PDB file of C-alpha atoms in Angstrom:
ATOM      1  CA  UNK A1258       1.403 -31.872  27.448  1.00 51.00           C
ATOM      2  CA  UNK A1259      -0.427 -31.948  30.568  1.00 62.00           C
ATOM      3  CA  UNK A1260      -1.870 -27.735  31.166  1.00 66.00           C
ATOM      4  CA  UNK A1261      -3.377 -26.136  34.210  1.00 74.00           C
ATOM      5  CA  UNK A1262      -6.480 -24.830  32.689  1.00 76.00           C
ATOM      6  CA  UNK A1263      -6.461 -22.299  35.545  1.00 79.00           C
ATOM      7  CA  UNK A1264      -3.390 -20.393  34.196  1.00 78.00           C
ATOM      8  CA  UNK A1265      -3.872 -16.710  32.573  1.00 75.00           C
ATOM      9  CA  UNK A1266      -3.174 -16.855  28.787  1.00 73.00           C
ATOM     10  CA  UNK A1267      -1.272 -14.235  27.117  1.00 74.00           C
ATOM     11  CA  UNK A1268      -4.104 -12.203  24.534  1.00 73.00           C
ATOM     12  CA  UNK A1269      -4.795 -13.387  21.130  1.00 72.00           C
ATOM     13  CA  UNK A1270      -6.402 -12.551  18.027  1.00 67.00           C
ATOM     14  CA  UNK A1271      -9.915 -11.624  18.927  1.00 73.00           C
ATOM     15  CA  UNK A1272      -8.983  -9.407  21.960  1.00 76.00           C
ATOM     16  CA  UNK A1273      -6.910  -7.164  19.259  1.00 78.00           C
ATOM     17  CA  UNK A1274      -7.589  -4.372  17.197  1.00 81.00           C
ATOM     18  CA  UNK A1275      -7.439  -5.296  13.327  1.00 84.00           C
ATOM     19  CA  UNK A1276      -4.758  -3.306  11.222  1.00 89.00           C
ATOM     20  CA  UNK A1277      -3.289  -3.569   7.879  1.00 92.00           C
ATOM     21  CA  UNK A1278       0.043  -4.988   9.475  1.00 91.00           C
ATOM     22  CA  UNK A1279      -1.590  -7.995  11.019  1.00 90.00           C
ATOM     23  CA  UNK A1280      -3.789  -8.387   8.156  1.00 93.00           C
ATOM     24  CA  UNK A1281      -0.882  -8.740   5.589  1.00 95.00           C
ATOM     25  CA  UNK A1282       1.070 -10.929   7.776  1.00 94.00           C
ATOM     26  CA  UNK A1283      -1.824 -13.442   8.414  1.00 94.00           C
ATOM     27  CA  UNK A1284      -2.415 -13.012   4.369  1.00 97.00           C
ATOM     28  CA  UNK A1285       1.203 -13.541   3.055  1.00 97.00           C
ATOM     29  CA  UNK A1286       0.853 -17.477   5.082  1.00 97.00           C
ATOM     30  CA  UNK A1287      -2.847 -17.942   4.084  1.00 97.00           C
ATOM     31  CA  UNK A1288      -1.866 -17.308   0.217  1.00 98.00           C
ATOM     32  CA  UNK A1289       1.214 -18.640   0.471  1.00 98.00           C
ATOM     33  CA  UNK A1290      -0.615 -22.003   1.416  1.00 98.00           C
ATOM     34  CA  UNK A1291      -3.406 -21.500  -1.177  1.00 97.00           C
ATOM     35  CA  UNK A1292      -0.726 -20.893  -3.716  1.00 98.00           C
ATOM     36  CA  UNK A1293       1.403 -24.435  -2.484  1.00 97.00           C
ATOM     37  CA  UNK A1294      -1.690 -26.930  -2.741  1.00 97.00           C
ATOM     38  CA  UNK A1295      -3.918 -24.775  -5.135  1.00 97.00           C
ATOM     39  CA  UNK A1296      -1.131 -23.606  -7.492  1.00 97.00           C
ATOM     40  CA  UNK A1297       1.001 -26.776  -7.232  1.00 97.00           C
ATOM     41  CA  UNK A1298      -2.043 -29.001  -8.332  1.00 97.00           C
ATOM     42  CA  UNK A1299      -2.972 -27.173 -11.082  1.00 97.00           C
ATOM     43  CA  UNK A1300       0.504 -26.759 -12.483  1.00 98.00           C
ATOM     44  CA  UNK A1301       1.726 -30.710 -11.962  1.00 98.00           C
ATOM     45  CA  UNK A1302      -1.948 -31.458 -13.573  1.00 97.00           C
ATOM     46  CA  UNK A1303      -1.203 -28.864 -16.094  1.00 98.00           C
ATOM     47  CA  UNK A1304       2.321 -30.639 -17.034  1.00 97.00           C
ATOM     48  CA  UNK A1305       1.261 -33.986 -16.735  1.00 97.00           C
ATOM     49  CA  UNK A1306      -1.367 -33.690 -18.997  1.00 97.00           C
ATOM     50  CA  UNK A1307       0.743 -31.933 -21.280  1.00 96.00           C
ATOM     51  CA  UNK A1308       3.781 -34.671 -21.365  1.00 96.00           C
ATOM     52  CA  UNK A1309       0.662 -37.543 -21.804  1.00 95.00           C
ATOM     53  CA  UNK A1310       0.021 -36.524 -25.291  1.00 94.00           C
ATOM     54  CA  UNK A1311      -1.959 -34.609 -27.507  1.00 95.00           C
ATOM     55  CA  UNK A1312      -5.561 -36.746 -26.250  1.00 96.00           C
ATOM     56  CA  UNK A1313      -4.960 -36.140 -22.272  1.00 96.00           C
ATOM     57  CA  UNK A1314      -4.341 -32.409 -22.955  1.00 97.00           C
ATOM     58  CA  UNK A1315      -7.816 -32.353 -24.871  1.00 96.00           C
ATOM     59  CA  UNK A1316      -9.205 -33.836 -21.802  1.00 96.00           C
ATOM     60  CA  UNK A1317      -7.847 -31.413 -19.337  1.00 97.00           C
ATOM     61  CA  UNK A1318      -8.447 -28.407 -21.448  1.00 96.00           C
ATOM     62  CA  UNK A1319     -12.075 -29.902 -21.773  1.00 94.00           C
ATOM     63  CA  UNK A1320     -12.569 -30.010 -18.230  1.00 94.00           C
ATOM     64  CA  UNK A1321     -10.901 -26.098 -17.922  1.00 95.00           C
ATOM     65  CA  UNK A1322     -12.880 -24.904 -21.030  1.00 93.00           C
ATOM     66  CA  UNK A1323     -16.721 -24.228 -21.268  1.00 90.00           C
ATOM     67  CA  UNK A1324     -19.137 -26.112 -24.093  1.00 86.00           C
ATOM     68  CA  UNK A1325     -20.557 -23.735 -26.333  1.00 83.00           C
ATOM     69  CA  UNK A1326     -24.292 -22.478 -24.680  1.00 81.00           C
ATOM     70  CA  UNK A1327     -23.108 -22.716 -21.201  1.00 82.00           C
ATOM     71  CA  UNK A1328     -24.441 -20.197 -19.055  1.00 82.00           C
ATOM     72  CA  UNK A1329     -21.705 -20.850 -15.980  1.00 86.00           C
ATOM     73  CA  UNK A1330     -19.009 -19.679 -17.343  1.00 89.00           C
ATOM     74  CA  UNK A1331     -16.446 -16.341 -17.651  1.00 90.00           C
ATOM     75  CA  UNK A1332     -14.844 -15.089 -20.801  1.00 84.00           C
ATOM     76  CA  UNK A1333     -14.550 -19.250 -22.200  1.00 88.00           C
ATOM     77  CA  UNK A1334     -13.617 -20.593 -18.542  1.00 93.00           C
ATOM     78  CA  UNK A1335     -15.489 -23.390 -16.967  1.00 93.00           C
ATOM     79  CA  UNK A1336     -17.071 -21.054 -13.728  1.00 94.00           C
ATOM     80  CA  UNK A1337     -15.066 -23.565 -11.261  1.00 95.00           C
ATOM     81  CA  UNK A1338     -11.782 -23.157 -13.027  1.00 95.00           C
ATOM     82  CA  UNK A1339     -12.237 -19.440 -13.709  1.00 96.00           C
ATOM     83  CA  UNK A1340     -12.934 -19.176  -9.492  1.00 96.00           C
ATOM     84  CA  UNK A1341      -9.904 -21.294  -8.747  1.00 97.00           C
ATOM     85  CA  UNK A1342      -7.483 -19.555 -11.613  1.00 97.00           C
ATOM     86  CA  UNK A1343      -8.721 -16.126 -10.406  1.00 97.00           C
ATOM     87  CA  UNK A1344      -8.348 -16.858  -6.939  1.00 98.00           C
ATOM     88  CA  UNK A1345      -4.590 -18.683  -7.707  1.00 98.00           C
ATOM     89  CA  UNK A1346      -3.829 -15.093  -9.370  1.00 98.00           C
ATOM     90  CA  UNK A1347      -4.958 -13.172  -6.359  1.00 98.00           C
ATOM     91  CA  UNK A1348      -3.068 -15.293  -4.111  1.00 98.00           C
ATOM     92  CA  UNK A1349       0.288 -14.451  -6.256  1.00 98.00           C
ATOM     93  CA  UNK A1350      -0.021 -11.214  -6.638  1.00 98.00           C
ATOM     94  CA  UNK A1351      -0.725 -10.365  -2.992  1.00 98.00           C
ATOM     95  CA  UNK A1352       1.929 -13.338  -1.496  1.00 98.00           C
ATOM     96  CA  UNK A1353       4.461 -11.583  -4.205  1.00 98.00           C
ATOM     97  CA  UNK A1354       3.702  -8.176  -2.825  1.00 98.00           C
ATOM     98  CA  UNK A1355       3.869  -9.124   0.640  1.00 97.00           C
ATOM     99  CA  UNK A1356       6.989 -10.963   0.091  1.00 98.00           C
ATOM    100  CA  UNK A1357       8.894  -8.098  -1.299  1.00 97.00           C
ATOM    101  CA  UNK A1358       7.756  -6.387   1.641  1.00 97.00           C
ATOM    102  CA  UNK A1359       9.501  -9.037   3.905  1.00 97.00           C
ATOM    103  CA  UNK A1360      12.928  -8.559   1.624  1.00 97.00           C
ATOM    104  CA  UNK A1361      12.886  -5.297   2.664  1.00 97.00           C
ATOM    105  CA  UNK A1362      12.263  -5.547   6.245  1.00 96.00           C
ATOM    106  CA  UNK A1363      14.656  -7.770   6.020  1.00 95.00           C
ATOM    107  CA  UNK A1364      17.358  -5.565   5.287  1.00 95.00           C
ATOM    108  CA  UNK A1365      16.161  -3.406   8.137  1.00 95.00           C
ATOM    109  CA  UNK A1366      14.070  -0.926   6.306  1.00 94.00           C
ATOM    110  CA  UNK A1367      10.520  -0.191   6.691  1.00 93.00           C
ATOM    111  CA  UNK A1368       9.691  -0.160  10.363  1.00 93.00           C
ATOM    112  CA  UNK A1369       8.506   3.349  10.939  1.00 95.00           C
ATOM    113  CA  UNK A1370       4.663   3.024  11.820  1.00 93.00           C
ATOM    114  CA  UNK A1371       3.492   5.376   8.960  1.00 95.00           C
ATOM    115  CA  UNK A1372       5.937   3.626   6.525  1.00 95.00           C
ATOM    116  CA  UNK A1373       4.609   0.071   7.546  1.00 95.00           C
ATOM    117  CA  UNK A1374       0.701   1.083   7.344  1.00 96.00           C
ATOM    118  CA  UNK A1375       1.386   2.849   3.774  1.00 97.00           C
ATOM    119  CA  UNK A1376       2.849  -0.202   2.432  1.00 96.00           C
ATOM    120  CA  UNK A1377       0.305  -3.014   4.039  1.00 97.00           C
ATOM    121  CA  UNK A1378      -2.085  -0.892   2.167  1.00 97.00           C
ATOM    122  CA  UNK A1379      -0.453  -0.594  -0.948  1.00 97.00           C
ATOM    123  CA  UNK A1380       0.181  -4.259  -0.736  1.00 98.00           C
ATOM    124  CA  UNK A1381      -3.358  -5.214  -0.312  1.00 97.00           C
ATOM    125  CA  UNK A1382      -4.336  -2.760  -2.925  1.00 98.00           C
ATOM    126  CA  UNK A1383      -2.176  -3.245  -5.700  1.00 98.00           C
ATOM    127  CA  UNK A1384      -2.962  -7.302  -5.308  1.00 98.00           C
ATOM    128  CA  UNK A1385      -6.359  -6.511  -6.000  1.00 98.00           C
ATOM    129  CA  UNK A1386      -5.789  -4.277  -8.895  1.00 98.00           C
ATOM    130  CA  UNK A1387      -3.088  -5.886 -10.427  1.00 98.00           C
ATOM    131  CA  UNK A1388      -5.255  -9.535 -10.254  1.00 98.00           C
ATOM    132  CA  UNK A1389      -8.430  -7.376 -11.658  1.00 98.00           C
ATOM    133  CA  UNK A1390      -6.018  -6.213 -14.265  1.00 98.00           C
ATOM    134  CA  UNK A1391      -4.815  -9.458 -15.334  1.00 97.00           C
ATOM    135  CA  UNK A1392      -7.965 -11.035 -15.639  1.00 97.00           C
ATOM    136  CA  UNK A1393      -9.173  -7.794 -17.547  1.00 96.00           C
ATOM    137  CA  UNK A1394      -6.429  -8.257 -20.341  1.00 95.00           C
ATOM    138  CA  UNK A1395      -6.748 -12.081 -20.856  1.00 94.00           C
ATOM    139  CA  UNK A1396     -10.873 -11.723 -21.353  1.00 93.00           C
ATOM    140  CA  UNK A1397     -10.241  -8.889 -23.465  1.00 91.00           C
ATOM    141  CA  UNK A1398      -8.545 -11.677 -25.972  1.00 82.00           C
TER     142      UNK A1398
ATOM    143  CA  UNK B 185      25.128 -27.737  33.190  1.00 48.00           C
ATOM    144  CA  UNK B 186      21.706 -26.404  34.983  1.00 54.00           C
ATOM    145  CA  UNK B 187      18.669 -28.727  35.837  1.00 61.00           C
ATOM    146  CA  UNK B 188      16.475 -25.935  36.943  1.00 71.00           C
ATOM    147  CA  UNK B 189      15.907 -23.424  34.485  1.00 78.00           C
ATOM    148  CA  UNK B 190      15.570 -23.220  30.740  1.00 77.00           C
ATOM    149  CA  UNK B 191      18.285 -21.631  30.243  1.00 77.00           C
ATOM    150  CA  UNK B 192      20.380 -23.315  32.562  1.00 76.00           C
ATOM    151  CA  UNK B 193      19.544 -26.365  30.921  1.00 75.00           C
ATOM    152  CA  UNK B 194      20.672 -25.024  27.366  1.00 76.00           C
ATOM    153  CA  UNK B 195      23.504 -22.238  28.419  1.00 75.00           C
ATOM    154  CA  UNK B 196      26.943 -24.066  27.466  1.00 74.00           C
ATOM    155  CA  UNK B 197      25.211 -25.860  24.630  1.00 75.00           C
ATOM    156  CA  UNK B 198      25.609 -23.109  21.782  1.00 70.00           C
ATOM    157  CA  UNK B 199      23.692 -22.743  19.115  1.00 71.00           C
ATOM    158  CA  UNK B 200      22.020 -25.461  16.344  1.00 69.00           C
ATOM    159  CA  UNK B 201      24.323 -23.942  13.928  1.00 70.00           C
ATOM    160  CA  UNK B 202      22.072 -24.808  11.273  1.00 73.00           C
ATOM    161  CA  UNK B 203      19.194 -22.130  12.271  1.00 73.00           C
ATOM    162  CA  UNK B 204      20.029 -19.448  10.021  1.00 85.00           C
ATOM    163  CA  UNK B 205      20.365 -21.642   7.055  1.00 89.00           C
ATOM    164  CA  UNK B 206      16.432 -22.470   6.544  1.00 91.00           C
ATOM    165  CA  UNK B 207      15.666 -18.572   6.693  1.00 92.00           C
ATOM    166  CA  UNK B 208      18.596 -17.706   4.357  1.00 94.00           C
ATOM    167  CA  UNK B 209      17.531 -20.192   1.644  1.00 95.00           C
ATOM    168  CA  UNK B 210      13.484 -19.450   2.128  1.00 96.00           C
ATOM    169  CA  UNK B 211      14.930 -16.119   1.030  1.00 96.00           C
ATOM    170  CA  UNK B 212      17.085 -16.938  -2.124  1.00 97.00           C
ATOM    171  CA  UNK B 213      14.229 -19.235  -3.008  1.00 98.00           C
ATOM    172  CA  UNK B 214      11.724 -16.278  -3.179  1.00 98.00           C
ATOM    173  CA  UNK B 215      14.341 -13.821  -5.204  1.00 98.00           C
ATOM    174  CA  UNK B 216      14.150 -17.168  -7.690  1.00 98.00           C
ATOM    175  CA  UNK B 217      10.307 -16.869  -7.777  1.00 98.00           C
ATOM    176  CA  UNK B 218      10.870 -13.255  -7.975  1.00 98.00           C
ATOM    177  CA  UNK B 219      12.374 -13.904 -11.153  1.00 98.00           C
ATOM    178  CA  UNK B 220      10.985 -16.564 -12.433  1.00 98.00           C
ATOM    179  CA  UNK B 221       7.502 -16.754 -11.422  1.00 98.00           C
ATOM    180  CA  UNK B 222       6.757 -13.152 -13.391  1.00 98.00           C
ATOM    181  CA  UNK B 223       8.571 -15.027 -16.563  1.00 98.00           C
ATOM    182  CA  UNK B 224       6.114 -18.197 -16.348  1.00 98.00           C
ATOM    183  CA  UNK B 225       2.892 -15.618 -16.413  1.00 97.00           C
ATOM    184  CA  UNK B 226       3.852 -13.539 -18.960  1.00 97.00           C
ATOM    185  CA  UNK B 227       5.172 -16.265 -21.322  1.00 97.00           C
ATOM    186  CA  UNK B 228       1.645 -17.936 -20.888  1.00 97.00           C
ATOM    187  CA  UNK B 229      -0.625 -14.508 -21.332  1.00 96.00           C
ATOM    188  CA  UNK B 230       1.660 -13.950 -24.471  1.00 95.00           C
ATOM    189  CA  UNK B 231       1.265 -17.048 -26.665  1.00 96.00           C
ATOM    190  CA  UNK B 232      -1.351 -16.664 -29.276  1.00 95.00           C
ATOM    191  CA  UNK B 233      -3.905 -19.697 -27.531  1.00 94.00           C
ATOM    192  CA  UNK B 234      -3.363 -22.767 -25.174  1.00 94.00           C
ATOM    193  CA  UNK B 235      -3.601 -25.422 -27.865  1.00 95.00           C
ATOM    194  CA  UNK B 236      -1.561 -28.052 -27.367  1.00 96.00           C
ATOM    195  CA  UNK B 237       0.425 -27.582 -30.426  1.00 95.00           C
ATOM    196  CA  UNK B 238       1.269 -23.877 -29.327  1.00 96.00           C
ATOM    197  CA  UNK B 239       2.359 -24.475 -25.365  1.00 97.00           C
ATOM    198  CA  UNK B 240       4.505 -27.694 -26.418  1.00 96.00           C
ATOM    199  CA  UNK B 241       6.410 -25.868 -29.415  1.00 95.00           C
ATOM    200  CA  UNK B 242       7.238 -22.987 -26.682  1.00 96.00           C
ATOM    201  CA  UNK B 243       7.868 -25.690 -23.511  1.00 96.00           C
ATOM    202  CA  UNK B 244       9.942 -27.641 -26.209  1.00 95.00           C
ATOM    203  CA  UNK B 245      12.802 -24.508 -27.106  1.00 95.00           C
ATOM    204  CA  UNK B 246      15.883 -24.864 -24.529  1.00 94.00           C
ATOM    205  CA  UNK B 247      15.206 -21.352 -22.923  1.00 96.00           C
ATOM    206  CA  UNK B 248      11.955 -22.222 -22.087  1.00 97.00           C
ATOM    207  CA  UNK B 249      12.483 -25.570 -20.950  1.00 97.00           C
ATOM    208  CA  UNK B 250      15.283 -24.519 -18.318  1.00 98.00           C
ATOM    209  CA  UNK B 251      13.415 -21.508 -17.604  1.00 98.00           C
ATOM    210  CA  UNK B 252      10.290 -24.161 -16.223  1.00 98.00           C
ATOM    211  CA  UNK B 253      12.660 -26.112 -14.309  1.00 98.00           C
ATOM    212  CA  UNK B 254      14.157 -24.099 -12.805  1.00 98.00           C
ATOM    213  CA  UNK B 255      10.631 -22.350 -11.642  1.00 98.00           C
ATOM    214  CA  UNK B 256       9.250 -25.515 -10.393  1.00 98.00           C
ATOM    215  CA  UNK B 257      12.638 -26.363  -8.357  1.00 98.00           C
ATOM    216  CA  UNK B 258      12.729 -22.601  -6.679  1.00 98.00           C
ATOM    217  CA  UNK B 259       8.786 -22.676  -6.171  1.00 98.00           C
ATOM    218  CA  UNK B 260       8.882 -25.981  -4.906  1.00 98.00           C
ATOM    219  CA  UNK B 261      11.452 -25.597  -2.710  1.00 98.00           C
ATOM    220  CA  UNK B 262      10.401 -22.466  -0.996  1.00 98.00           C
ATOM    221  CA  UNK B 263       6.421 -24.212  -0.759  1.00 98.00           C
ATOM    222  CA  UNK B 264       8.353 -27.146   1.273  1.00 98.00           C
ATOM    223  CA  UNK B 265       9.853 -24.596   3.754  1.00 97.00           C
ATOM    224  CA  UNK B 266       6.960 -22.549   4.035  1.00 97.00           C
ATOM    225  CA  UNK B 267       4.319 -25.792   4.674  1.00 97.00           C
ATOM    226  CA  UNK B 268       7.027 -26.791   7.145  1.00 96.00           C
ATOM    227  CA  UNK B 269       7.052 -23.520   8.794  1.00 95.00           C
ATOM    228  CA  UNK B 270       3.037 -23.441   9.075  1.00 96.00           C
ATOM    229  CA  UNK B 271       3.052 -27.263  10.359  1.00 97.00           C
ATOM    230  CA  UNK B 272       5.407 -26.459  12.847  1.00 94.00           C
ATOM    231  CA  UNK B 273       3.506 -23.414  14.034  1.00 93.00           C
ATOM    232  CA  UNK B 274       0.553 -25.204  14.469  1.00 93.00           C
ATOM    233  CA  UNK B 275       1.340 -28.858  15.182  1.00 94.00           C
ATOM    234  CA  UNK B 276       2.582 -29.301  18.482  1.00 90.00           C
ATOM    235  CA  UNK B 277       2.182 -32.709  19.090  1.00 93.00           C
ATOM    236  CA  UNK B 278       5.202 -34.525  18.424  1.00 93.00           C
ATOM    237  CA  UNK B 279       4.180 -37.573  16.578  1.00 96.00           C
ATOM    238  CA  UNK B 280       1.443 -35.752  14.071  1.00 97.00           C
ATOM    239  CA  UNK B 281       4.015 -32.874  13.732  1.00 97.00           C
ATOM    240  CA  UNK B 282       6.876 -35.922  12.565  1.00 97.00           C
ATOM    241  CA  UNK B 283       4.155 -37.303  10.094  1.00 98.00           C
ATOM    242  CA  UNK B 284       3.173 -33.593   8.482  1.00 98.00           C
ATOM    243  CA  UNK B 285       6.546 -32.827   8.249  1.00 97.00           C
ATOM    244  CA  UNK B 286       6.904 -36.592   6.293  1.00 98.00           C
ATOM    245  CA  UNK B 287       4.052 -36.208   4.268  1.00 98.00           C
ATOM    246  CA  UNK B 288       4.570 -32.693   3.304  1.00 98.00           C
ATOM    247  CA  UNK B 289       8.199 -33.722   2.317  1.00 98.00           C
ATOM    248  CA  UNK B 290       7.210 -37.156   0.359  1.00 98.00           C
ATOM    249  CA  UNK B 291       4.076 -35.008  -1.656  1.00 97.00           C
ATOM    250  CA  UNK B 292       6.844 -32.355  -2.457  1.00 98.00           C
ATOM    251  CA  UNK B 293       9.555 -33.972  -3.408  1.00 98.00           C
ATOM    252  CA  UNK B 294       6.609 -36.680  -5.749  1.00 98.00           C
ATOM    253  CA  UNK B 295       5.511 -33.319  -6.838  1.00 98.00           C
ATOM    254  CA  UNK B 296       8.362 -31.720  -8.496  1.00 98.00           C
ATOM    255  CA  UNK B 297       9.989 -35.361  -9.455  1.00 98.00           C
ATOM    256  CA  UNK B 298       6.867 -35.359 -11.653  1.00 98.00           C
ATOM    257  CA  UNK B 299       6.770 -31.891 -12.888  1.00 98.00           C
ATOM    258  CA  UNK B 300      10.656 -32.011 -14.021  1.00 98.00           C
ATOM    259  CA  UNK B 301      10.064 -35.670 -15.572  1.00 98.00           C
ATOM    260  CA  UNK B 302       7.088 -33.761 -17.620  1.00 97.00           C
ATOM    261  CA  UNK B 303       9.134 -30.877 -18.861  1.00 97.00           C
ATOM    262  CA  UNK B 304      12.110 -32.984 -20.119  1.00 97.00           C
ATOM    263  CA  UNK B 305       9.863 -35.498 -21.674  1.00 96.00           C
ATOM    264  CA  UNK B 306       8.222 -32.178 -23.957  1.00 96.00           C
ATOM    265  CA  UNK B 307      11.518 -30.614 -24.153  1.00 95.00           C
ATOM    266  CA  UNK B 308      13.455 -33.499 -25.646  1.00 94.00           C
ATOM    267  CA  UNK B 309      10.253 -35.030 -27.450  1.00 91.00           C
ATOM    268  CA  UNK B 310       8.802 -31.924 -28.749  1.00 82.00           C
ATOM    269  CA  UNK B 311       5.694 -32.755 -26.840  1.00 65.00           C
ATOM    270  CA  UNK B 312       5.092 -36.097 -29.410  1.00 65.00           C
ATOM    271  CA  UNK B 313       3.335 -39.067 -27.662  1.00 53.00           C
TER     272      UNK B 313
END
C-alpha cells in the first residue's frame, strides 16, 4: 500500500512509559507463541516417539537425558532440554495466569487502575514462583 | 450505498455475523486448557519415572487416553486461533498474510492428526511395537 512518508504517526512502544499492564499483555502473546511452536514440538516429538516403540523412545529420552559424567547438565537433564523444558514451564504458567486474567476482564471485572496493576503483578510473580517451584519439586526426586 | 467514506461504503452492509464466533470459541478453548492442561502436568510429575514401560501403561488406561485427546484437540485448537490472530496483526500484506494463515493451518491440523494417531495407537496397543 502506497504511504506518504510525510504523514504524522500515531505514538508507539518506545515513546511510552513501561507498566505491568502493557508488560503482561505483550507477555500473554509472546508465551502464548513460545508455548504453540516450543510446546507443540516437544509434545508431537514426545508422542511420536512414544507410539514408534520401545527403541525410538530410548532414542528420544537419550537425547533429553544426560550421560553419566556430564558436566552440562541440571538435576539428570541434558542443559539444552532442561533450558527449553524450563522455559516451556515458564511460558505456561505465566500465559495460564494471564489468561485467567483475560476471563475475568472478560466478564467486565477488573478494570479499576489499582485492581489491574495488583494483578499484572501478581501474574508476573506467581509465574515465576510457581515455574521455580515446579522445577524445585521434580529435582528434588 | 456511499463511495466516499468508510463508513459510507460499509453502512447498510451489517455485520460479518461470524465475528463473535472466533473470540467465543478462543475462550471455551482456554477453559478446556484450563482444565486439562493442569491434568497433563500433574499426571506426568506424579508417575514414579519416564520409562517407557511406565508412561505407556498410564497413556494406555481409557481415562488417560481421552483425557490426552482431548488436551491436544483444545490446545491445538486455541494455538491455531491465537497464531492466526498474531499473523493477522502483523502481516499486512495480502498474499504472505493468505500463505501464513495456510501454513499455520496445514502444520496444525498435520500436528494434532499426528498427535491423536499416536495416542490411539498406545491406547489400543498398550504401547507394543
Amino acid at each position: 500500500m502506497a504511504r506518504n512518508s510525510n504523514r504524522p504517526l500515531s505514538p508507539h512502544l518506545q515513546i511510552w512509559r513501561w507498566g505491568p499492564a502493557m508488560l503482561i499483555s505483550i507477555l500473554h502473546r509472546a508465551t502464548g507463541t513460545i508455548l504453540s511452536i516450543g510446546g507443540g514440538v516437544m509434545l508431537i516429538a514426545w508422542l511420536v516417539a512414544l507410539a514408534s516403540g520401545q527403541d525410538t523412545y530410548a532414542q528420544f529420552m537419550d537425547c533429553m537425558l544426560a550421560d553419566e559424567g556430564n558436566a552440562l547438565q541440571v538435576g539428570g537433564l541434558n542443559i539444552i532440554p532442561f533450558i527449553i523444558l524450563f522455559g516451556i514451564s515458564w511460558a505456561f504458567f505465566q500465559h495460564m495466569g494471564s489468561g485467567i486474567r483475560h476471563l475475568v476482564l472478560d466478564i467486565g471485572a477488573g478494570y479499576e487502575l489499582h485492581t489491574n496493576r495488583f494483578w499484572s503483578i501478581a501474574v508476573i510473580v506467581g509465574a515465576a514462583v510457581a515455574t521455580i517451584a515446579l522445577w524445585a519439586l521434580i529435582l528434588a526426586r | 450505498m456511499g463511495t466516499g467514506t468508510g463508513i459510507g461504503r460499509v453502512r447498510g452492509l451489517g455485520s460479518a455475523k461470524s465475528g463473535a464466533h472466533h473470540w467465543v470459541v478462543h475462550r471455551f478453548t482456554a477453559i478446556g486448557n484450563l482444565l486439562l492442561a493442569p491434568w497433563l502436568l500433574v499426571s506426568l510429575v506424579r508417575l514414579p519415572d519416564l520409562g517407557f514401560e511406565t508412561v505407556t501403561a498410564w497413556l494406555s488406561s481409557p481415562f488417560s487416553a481421552v483425557a490426552m485427546l482431548l488436551f491436544v484437540v483444545s490446545t491445538f485448537w486455541h494455538l491455531r486461533m491465537g497464531l492466526q490472530v498474531v499473523i493477522e496483526d502483523y502481516v499486512h500484506d495480502e498474499g504472505n498474510k493468505f500463505a501464513s494463515l495456510l501454513a499455520l493451518n496445514f502444520s496444525v491440523i498435520a500436528a494434532a492428526t499426528l498427535a491423536v494417531i499416536s495416542i490411539l495407537k498406545i491406547a489400543v496397543t498398550g504401547g507394543a511395537a
